[in-house]
Short mmCIF file of C-alpha atoms in Angstrom, two decimals:
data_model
loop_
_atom_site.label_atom_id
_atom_site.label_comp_id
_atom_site.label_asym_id
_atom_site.label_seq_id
_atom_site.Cartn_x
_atom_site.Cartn_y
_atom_site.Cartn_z
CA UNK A 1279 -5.63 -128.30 8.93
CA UNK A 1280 -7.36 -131.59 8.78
CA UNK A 1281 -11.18 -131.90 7.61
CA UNK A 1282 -13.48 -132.30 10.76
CA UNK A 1283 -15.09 -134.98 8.54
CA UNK A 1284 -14.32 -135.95 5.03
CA UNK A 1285 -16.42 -138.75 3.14
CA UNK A 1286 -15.54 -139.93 0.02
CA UNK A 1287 -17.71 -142.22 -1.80
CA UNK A 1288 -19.01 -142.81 1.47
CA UNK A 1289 -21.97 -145.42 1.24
CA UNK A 1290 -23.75 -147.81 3.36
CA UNK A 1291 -26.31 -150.09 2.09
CA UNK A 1292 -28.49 -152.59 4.76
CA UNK A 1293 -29.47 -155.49 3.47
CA UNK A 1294 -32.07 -154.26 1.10
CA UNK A 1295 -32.12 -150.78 1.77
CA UNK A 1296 -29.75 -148.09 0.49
CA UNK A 1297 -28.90 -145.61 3.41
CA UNK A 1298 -26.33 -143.34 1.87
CA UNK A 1299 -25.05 -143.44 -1.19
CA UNK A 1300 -21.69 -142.07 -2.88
CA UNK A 1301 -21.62 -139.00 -0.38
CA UNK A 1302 -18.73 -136.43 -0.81
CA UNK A 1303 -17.97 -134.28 1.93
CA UNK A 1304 -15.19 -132.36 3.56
CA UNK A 1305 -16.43 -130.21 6.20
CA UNK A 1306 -13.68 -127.97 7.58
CA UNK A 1307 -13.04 -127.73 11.49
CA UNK A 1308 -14.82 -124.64 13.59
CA UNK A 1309 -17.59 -124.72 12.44
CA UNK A 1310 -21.44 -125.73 13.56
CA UNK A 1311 -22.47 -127.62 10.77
CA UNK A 1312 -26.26 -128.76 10.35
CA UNK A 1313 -26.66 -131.64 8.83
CA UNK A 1314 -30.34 -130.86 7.74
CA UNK A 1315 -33.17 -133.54 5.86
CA UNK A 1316 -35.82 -135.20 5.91
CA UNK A 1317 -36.79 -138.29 8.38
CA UNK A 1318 -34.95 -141.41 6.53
CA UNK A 1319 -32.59 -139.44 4.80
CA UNK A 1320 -29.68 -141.04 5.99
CA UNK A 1321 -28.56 -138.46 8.72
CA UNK A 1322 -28.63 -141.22 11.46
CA UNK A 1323 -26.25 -143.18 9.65
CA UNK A 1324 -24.11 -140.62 8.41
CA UNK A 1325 -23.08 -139.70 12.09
CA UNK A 1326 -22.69 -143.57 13.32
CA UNK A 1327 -20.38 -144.16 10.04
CA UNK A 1328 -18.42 -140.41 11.72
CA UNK A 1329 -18.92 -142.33 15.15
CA UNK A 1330 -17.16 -145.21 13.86
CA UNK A 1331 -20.93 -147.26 15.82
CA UNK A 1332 -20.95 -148.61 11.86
CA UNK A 1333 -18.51 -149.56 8.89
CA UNK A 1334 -19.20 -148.11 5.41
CA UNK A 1335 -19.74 -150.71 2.91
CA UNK A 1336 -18.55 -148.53 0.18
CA UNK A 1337 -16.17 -145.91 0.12
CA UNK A 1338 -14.01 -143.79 3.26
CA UNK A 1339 -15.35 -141.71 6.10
CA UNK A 1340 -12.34 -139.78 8.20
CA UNK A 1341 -13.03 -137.98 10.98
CA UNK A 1342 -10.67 -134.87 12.24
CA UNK A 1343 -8.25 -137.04 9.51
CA UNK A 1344 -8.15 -140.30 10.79
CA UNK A 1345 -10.93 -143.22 10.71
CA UNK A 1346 -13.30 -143.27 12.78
CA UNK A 1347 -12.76 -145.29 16.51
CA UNK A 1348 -9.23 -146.14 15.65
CA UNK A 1349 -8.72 -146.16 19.04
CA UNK A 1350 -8.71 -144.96 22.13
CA UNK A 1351 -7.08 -141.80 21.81
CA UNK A 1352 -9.40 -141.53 18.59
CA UNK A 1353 -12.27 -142.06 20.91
CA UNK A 1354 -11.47 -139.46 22.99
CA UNK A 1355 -11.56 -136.85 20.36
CA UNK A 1356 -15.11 -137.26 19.11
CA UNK A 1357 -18.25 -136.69 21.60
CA UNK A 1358 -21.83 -138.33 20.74
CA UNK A 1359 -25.05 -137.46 21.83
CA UNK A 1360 -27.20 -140.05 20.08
CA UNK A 1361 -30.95 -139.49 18.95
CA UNK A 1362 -33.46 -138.98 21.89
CA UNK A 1363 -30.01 -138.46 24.15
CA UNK A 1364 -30.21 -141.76 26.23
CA UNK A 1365 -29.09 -141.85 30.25
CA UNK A 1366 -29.27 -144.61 32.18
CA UNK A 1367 -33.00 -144.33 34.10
CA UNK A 1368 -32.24 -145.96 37.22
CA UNK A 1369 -28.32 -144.64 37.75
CA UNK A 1370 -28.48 -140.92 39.86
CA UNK A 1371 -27.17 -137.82 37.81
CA UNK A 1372 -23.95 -137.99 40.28
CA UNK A 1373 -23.28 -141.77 38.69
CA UNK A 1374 -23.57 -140.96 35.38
CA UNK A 1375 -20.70 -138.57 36.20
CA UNK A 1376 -18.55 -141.08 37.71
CA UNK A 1377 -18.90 -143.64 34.82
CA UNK A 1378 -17.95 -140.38 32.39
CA UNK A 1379 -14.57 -140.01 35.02
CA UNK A 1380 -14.32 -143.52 34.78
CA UNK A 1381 -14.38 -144.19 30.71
CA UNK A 1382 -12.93 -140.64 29.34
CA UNK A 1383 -9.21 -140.01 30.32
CA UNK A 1384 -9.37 -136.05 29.47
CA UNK A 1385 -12.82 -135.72 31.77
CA UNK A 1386 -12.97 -132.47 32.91
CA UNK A 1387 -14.38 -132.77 36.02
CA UNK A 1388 -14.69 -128.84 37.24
CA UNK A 1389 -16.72 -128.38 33.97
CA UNK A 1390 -18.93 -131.24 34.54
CA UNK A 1391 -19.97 -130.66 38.01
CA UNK A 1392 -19.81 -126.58 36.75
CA UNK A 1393 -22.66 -127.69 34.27
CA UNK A 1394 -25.04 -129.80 36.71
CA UNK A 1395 -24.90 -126.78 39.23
CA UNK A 1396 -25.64 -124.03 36.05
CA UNK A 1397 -28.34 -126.47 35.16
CA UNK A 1398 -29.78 -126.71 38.88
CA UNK A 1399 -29.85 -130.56 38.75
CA UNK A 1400 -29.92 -132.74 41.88
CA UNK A 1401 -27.09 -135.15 41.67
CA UNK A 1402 -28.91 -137.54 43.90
CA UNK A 1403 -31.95 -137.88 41.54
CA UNK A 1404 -32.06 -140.40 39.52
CA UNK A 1405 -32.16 -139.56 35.67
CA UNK A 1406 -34.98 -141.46 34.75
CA UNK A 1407 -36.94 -138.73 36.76
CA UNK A 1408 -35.46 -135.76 34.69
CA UNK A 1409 -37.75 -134.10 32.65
CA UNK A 1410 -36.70 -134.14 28.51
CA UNK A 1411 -35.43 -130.95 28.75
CA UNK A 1412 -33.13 -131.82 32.01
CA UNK A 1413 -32.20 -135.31 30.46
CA UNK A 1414 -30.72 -133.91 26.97
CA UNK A 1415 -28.58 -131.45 29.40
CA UNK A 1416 -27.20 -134.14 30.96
CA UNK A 1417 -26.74 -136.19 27.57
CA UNK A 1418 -24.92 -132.52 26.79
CA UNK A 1419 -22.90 -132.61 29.95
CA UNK A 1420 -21.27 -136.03 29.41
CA UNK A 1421 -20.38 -135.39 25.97
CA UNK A 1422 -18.61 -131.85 26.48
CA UNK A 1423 -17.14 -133.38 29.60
CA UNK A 1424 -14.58 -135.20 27.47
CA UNK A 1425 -13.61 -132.15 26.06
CA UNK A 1426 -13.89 -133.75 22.30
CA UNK A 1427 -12.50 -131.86 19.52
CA UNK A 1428 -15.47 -133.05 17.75
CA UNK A 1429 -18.98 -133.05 18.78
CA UNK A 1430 -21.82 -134.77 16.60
CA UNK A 1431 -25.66 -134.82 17.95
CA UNK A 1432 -28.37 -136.55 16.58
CA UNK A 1433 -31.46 -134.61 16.46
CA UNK A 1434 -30.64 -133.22 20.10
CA UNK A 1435 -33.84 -131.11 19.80
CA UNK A 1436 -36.43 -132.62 17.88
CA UNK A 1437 -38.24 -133.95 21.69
CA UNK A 1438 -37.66 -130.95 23.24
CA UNK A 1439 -40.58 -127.90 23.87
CA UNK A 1440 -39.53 -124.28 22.54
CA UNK A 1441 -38.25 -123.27 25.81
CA UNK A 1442 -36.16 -126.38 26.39
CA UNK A 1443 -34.39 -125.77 23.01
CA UNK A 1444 -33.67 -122.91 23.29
CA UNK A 1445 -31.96 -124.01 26.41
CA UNK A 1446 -29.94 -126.52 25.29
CA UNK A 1447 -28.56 -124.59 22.48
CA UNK A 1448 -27.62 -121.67 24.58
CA UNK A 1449 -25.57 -124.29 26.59
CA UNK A 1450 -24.15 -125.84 22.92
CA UNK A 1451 -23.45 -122.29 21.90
CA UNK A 1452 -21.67 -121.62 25.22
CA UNK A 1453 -19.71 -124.58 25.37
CA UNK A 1454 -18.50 -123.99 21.60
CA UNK A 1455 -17.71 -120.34 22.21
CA UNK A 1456 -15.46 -121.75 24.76
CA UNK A 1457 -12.45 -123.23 22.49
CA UNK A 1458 -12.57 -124.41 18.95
CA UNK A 1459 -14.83 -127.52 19.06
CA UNK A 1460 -16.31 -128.48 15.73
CA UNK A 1461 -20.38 -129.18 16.34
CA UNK A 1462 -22.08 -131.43 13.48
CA UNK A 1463 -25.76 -131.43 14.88
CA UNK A 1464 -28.60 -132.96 12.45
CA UNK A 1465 -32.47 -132.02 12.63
CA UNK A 1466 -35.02 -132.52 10.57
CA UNK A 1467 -36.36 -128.79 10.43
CA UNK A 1468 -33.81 -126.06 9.23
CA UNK A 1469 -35.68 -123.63 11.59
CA UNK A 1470 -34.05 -125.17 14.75
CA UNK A 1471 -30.45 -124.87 13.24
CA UNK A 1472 -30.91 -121.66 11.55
CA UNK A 1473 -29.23 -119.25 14.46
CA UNK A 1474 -26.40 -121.67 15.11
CA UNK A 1475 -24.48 -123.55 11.64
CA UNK A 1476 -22.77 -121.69 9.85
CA UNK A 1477 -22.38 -124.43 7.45
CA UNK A 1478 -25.10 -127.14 6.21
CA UNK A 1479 -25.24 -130.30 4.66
CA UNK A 1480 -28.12 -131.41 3.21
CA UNK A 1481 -29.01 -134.91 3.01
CA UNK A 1482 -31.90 -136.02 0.80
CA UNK A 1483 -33.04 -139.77 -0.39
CA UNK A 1484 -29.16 -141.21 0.56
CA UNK A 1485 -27.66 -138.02 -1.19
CA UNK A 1486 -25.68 -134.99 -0.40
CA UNK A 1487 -27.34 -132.33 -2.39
CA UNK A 1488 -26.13 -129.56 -1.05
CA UNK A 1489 -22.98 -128.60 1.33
CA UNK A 1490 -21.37 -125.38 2.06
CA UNK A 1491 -21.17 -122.24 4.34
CA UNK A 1492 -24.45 -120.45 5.10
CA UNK A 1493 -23.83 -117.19 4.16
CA UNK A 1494 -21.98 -118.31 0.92
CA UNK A 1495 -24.61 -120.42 0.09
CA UNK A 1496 -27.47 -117.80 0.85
CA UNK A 1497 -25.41 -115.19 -0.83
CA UNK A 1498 -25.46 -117.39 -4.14
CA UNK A 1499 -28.74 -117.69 -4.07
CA UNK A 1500 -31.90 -116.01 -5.74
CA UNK A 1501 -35.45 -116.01 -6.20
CA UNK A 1502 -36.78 -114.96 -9.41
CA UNK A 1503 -40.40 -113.86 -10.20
CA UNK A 1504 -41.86 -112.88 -13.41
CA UNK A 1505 -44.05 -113.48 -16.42
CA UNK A 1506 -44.08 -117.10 -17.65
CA UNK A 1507 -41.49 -118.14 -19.69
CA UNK A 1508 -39.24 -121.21 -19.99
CA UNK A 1509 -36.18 -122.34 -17.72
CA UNK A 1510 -34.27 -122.32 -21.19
CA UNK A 1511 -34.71 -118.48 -21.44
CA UNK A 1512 -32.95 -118.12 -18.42
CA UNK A 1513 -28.94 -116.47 -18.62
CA UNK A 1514 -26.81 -119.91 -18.31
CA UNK A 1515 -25.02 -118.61 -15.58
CA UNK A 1516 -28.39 -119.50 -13.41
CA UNK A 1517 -28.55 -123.10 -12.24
CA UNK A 1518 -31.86 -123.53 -11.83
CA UNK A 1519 -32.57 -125.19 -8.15
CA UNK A 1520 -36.51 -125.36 -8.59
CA UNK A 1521 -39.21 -123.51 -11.04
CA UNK A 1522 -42.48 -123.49 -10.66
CA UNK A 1523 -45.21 -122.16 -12.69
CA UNK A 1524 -48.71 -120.82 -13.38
CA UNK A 1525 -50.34 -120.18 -17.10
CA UNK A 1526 -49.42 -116.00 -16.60
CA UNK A 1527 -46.16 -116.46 -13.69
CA UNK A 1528 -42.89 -118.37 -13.06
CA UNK A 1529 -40.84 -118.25 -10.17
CA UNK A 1530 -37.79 -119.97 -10.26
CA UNK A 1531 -35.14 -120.22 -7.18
CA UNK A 1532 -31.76 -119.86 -9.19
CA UNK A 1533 -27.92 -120.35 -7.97
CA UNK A 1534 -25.67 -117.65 -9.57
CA UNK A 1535 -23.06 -115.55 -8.70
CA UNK A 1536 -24.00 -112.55 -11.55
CA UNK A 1537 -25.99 -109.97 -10.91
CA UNK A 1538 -29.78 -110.30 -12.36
CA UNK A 1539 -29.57 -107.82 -15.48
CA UNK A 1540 -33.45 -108.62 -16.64
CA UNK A 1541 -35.50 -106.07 -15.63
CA UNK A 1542 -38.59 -107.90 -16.08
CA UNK A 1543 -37.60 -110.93 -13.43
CA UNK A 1544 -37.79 -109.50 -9.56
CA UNK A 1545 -35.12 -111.07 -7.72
CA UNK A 1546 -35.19 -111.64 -3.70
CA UNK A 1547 -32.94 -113.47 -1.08
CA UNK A 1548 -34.26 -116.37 0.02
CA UNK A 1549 -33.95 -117.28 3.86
CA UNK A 1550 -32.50 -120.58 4.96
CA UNK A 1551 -35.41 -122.86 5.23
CA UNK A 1552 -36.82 -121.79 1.50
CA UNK A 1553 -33.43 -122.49 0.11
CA UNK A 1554 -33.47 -125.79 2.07
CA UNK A 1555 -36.68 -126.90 0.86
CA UNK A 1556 -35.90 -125.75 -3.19
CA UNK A 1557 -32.86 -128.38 -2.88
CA UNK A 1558 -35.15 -131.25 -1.24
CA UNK A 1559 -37.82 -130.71 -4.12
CA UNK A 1560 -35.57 -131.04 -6.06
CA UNK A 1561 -34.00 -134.27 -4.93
CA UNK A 1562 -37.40 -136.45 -4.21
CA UNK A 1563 -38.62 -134.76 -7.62
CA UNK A 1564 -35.70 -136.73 -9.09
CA UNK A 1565 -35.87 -139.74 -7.10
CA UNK A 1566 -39.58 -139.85 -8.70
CA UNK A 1567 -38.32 -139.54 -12.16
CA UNK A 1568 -36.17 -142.64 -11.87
CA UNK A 1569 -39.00 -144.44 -10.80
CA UNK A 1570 -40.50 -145.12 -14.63
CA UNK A 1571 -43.41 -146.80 -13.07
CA UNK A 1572 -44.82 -143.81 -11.47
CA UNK A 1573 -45.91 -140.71 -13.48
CA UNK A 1574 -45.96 -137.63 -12.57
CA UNK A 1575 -48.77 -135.38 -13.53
CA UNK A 1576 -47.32 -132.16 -14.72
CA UNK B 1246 -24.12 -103.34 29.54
CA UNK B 1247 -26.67 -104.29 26.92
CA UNK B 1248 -28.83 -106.90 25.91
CA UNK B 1249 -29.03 -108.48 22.54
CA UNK B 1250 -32.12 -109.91 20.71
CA UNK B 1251 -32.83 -111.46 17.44
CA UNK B 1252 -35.58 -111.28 15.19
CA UNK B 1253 -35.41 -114.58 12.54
CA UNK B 1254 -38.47 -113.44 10.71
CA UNK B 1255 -36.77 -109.64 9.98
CA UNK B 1256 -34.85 -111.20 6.82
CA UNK B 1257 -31.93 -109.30 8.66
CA UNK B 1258 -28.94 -111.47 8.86
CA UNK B 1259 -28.45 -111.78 12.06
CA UNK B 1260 -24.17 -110.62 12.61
CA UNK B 1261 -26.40 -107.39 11.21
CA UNK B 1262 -29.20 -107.31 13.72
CA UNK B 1263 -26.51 -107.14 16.36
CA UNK B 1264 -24.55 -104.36 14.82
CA UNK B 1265 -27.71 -102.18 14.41
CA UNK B 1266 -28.47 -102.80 17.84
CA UNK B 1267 -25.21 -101.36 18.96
CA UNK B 1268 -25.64 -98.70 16.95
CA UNK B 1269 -28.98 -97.80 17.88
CA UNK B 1270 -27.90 -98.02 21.61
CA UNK B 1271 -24.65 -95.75 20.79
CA UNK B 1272 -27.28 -93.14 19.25
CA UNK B 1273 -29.60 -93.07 22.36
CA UNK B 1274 -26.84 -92.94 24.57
CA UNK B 1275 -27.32 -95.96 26.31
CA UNK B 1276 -23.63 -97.15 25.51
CA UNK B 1277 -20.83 -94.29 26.25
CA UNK B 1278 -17.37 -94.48 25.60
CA UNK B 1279 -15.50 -97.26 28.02
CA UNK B 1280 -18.75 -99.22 28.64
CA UNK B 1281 -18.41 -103.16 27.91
CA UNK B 1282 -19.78 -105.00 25.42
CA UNK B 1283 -21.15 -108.65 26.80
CA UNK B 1284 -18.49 -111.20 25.66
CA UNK B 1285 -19.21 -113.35 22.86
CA UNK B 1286 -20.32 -116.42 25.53
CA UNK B 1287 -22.64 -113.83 27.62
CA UNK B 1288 -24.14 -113.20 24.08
CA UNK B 1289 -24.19 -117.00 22.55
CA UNK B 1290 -25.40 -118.21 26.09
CA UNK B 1291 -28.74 -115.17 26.07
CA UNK B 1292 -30.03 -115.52 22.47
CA UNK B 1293 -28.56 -118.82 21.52
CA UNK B 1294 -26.85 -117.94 18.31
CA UNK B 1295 -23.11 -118.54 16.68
CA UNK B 1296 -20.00 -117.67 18.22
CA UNK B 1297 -18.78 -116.66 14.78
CA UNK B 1298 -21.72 -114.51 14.48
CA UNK B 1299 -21.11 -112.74 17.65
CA UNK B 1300 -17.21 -112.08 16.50
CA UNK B 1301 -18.30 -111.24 13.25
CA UNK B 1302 -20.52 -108.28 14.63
CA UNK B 1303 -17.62 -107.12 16.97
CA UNK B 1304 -15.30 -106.97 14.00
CA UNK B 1305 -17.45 -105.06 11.90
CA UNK B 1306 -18.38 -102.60 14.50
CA UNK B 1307 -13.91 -102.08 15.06
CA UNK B 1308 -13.64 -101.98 11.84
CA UNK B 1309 -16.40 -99.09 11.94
CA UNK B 1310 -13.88 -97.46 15.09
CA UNK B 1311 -17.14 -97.76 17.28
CA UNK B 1312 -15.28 -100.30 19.92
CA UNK B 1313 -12.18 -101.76 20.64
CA UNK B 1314 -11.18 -105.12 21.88
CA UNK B 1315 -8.53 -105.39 24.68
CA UNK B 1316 -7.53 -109.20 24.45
CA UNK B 1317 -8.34 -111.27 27.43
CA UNK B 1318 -10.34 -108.57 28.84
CA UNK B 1319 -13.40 -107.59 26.57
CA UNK B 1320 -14.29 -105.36 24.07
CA UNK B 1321 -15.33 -101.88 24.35
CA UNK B 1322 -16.52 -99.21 23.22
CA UNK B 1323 -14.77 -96.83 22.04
CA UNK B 1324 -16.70 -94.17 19.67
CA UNK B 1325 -19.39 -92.25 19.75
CA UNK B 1326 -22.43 -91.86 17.31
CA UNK B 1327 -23.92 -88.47 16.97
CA UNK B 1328 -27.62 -88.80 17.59
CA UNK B 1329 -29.47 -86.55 14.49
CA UNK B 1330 -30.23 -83.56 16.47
CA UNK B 1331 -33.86 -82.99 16.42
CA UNK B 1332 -33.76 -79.78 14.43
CA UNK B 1333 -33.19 -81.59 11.13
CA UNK B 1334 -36.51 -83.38 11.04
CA UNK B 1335 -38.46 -80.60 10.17
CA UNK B 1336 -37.02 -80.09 6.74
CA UNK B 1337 -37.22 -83.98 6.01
CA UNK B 1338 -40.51 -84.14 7.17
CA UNK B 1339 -41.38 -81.38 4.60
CA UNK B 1340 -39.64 -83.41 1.88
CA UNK B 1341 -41.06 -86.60 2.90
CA UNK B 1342 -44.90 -85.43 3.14
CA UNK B 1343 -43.95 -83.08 -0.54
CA UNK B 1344 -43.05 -86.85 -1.79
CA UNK B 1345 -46.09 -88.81 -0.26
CA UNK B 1346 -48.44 -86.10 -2.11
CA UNK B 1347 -46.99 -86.73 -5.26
CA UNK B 1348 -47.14 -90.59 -4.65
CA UNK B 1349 -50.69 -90.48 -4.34
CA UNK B 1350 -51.25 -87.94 -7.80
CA UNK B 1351 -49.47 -90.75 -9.16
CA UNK B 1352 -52.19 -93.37 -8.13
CA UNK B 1353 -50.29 -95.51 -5.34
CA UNK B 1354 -52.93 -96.44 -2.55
CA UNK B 1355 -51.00 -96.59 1.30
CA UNK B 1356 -49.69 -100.29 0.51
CA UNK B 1357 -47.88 -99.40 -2.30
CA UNK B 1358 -46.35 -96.39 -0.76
CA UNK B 1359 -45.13 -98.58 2.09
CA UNK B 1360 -44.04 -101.34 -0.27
CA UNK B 1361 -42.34 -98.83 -2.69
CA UNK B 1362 -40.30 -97.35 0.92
CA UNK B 1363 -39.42 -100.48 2.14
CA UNK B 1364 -37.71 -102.17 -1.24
CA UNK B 1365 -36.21 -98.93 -2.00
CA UNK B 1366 -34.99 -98.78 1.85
CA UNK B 1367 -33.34 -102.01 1.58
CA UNK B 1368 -32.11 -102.44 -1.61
CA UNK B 1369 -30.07 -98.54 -0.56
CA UNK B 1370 -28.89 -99.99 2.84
CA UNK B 1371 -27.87 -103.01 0.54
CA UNK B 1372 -25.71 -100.47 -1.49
CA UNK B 1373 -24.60 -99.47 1.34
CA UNK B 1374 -23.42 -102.54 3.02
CA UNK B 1375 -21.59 -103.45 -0.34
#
C-alpha cells in the first residue's frame, strides 16, 4: 500500500523566508491525520506542496505515490478545502454544484444533492448569503463530491463557532466512515482535532517534530514529577521532551517505552494537547538557541 | 437503541468511554440480547469522533462476547451482564466504611481519601485493561 503522503527532504523556501525545511514524512492511508502547529508553521504550505498549488524547491512530496497534480486522473484523487473554505459569493448553491459536475469526472451527484438536503440549504440562495457555518458545508460538499481518495483541509474550523464545528466534523466523520478516504486536516489548536486523528504531525518553525499514531504516541509518553534533580539523573531510556523546574521540584515530560522503576518520580499520562505543547516548547526553545544574539534568561 | 457521549476532559480514552457505556447500559438493562447497536456512521455522525474509534469499541466489546456483528447488517448484542444484585452491598459497604475509619486514624483529611481512591481506582482498572 502506497503512503497517503510521503515527503522526503521536502522544503520550500520564498524568497527570503524559509517555509518548510527538510520535512520527512510518510503518513500511511486510512487514517485522519492532524497536521497540528502553530500560525506560520508551515502547515499552509505543506498541504499546497500535497496539492501540487506549489513546487518544492528542495526535496520530493508524493501524494497516494505519485506527485502531486500529475494530471488529471491525479487530480481527481485528491480533494481540497483551502483555508477559510472559499465559494463563489455571487454563484447560487445549485451552481456551485454544476461547476463541481462540470470539472470532476467521478462527481457523485446523488451524494452531493444528498448533502445540501441533510444540510437544509436552499439551492437557489446564493452562497455569499450562507452563514460560516453553512459556507464550510458547502466547501465540504464539493470536495467529498469527487469522491477523492484523499482529502486535505486547511484549518476547516478555525472560523467556525462551537456548534458549527462540531457540525462540520460530524459530516467529515460521516463521510470518512463511509469508505476508506484518507483525511489530512491542519488546525492550529490540538483541542479541535483531538476526537477525530488518529495520527498527528506536528509542524513547528518549518520542522516536523513529531509524527505518528495517537495512541502510540500517547502510550509512549510520560509525565514525571518529583524532587529536583538533573535531566542527567534520569534512566537513558527517557528522552527527555521538556523539563521544567523549581529550587525543591522538577517535572519533566519523558518519551519511553520502560516502565518508571523510581519510586520517588510520580508518573502520569499526558492528554493530547500537553504532549503537543511539550514538543512545540521544545522546538521554538531551540529555534531561540540558534539565535546567539538573543539570550535566554534561565 | 442507545446514545453515545464523550467526555474529553475524563482522561478516558475515548474507544473506552464507549465500551463502558455499553456496559453500563447492558447492566441496567437498557440493552437486551438482539437489540442494535447504532452503526459506526450513526455514532461518528452524533458525537463527531473517529470511525476507527467507533470499530475499535465494537471489537473490544466481541472480543468481550457482549455483541456480535452480522456483516452488512449491524452489530448486536449478544450477551448479557449480570447487574450486582443489591444484596452484596451491604457487606462492601461494611468494608468500605471499616477502611475509611482507619484512613482517617491514619491522618488523611476527605481530599486525600478521595485522591488515594481515585489513583488506586485507576491505576487497578489499568491492570486490568493490560
Amino acid at each position: 500500500m502506497s503512503a497517503a503522503v510521503a515527503a522526503r527532504g521536502l522544503g520550500k523556501r520564498y524568497r527570503r523566508r524559509v517555509a518548510l525545511d527538510d520535512c520527512n514524512l510518510s503518513i500511511p492511508e486510512g487514517h485522519v491525520v492532524g497536521l497540528v502547529g502553530p500560525n506560520g508553521a508551515g502547515k499552509t504550505t505543506l498541504l499546497h506542496l500535497a496539492v501540487g498549488l506549489l513546487a518544492p524547491t528542495s526535496g520530493s512530496i508524493e501524494v497516494l505515490g505519485r506527485p502531486p497534480a500529475a494530471d488529471a486522473a491525479q487530480l481527481g484523487r485528491v480533494g481540497f478545502v483551502a483555508q477559510e473554505t472559499p465559494v463563489y459569493a455571487r454563484m447560487t448553491v445549485e451552481d456551485h454544484l454544476r461547476v463541481g459536475a462540470w470539472t470532476n469526472p467521478g462527481w457523485d451527484r446523488a451524494l452531493a444533492r444528498r448533502r445540501i438536503d441533510e444540510l437544509d440549504l436552499d439551492p437557489r440562495q446564493a452562497a455569499g448569503a450562507l452563514s460560516g457555518g453553512q459556507r464550510a458545508q458547502l466547501a465540504l460538499t464539493l470536495a467529498v463530491a469527487k469522491r477523492p481518495e484523499l482529502l486535505l483541509l486547511d484549518e476547516p474550523v478555525a472560523s467556525l463557532d462551537p456548534l458549527a464545528r462540531r457540525d462540520f466534523l460530524k459530516s467529515l466523520m460521516a463521510f470518512v466512515a463511509d469508505g476508506g478516504t484518507s483525511v489530512v486536516l491542519s488546525s492550529h489548536l490540538v483541542g479541535d482535532l483531538e476526537r477525530v486523528c488518529d495520527y498527528l504531525v506536528v509542524l513547528v518553525a518549518s520542522h516536523v517534530v513529531l509524527a505518528g499514531e495517537t495512541e502510540a504516541l500517547l502510550a509512549s509518553h510520560r509525565r514525571l514529577t518529583g524532587s529536583r534533580r538533573e535531566r542527567a539523573s534520569l534512566p537513558s531510556a527517557f528522552e527527555v521532551v521538556e523539563e521544567s523546574h523549581t529550587d525543591r521540584q522538577s517535572t519533566f515530560v519523558v518519551r519511553t517505552h520502560g516502565p518508571v522503576l523510581d519510586p520517588g518520580l510520580a508518573s502520569e499520562e499526558l492528554g493530547l494537547e500537553d504532549l503537543v505543547l511539550a514538543y512545540m516548547g521544545r522546538a521554538t526553545s531551540t529555534a531561540r538557541r540558534r539565535r546567539p544574539d538573543l539570550t535566554v534568561a534561565s | 437503541m442507545i446514545e453515545f457521549h464523550l467526555d474529553p476532559r475524563s482522561g478516558v480514552a475515548p474507544y473506552l468511554q464507549l465500551v463502558h457505556q455499553v456496559r453500563q447500559a447492558l447492566r441496567l438493562g437498557i440493552l437486551r440480547p438482539g437489540d442494535q447497536l447504532p452503526t459506526v456512521k450513526e455514532v461518528v455522525a452524533s458525537v463527531a469522533i473517529n470511525p476507527n474509534t467507533v470499530l475499535k469499541a465494537y471489537r473490544e466489546l466481541e472480543h468481550d462476547g457482549l455483541v456480535a456483528a452480522r456483516p452488512g447488517v449491524g452489530t448486536f448484542v449478544s450477551g448479557t451482564l449480570a447487574a450486582v444484585p443489591v444484596a452484596s452491598h451491604g457487606p462492601l459497604r461494611r468494608d468500605l466504611e471499616r477502611w475509611l475509619a482507619k484512613a482517617r486514624r491514619a491522618g488523611l483529611d476527605e481530599e486525600s481519601i478521595e485522591a488515594l481512591f481515585r489513583s488506586t481506582f485507576r491505576s487497578a482498572a489499568h491492570e486490568d485493561i493490560a
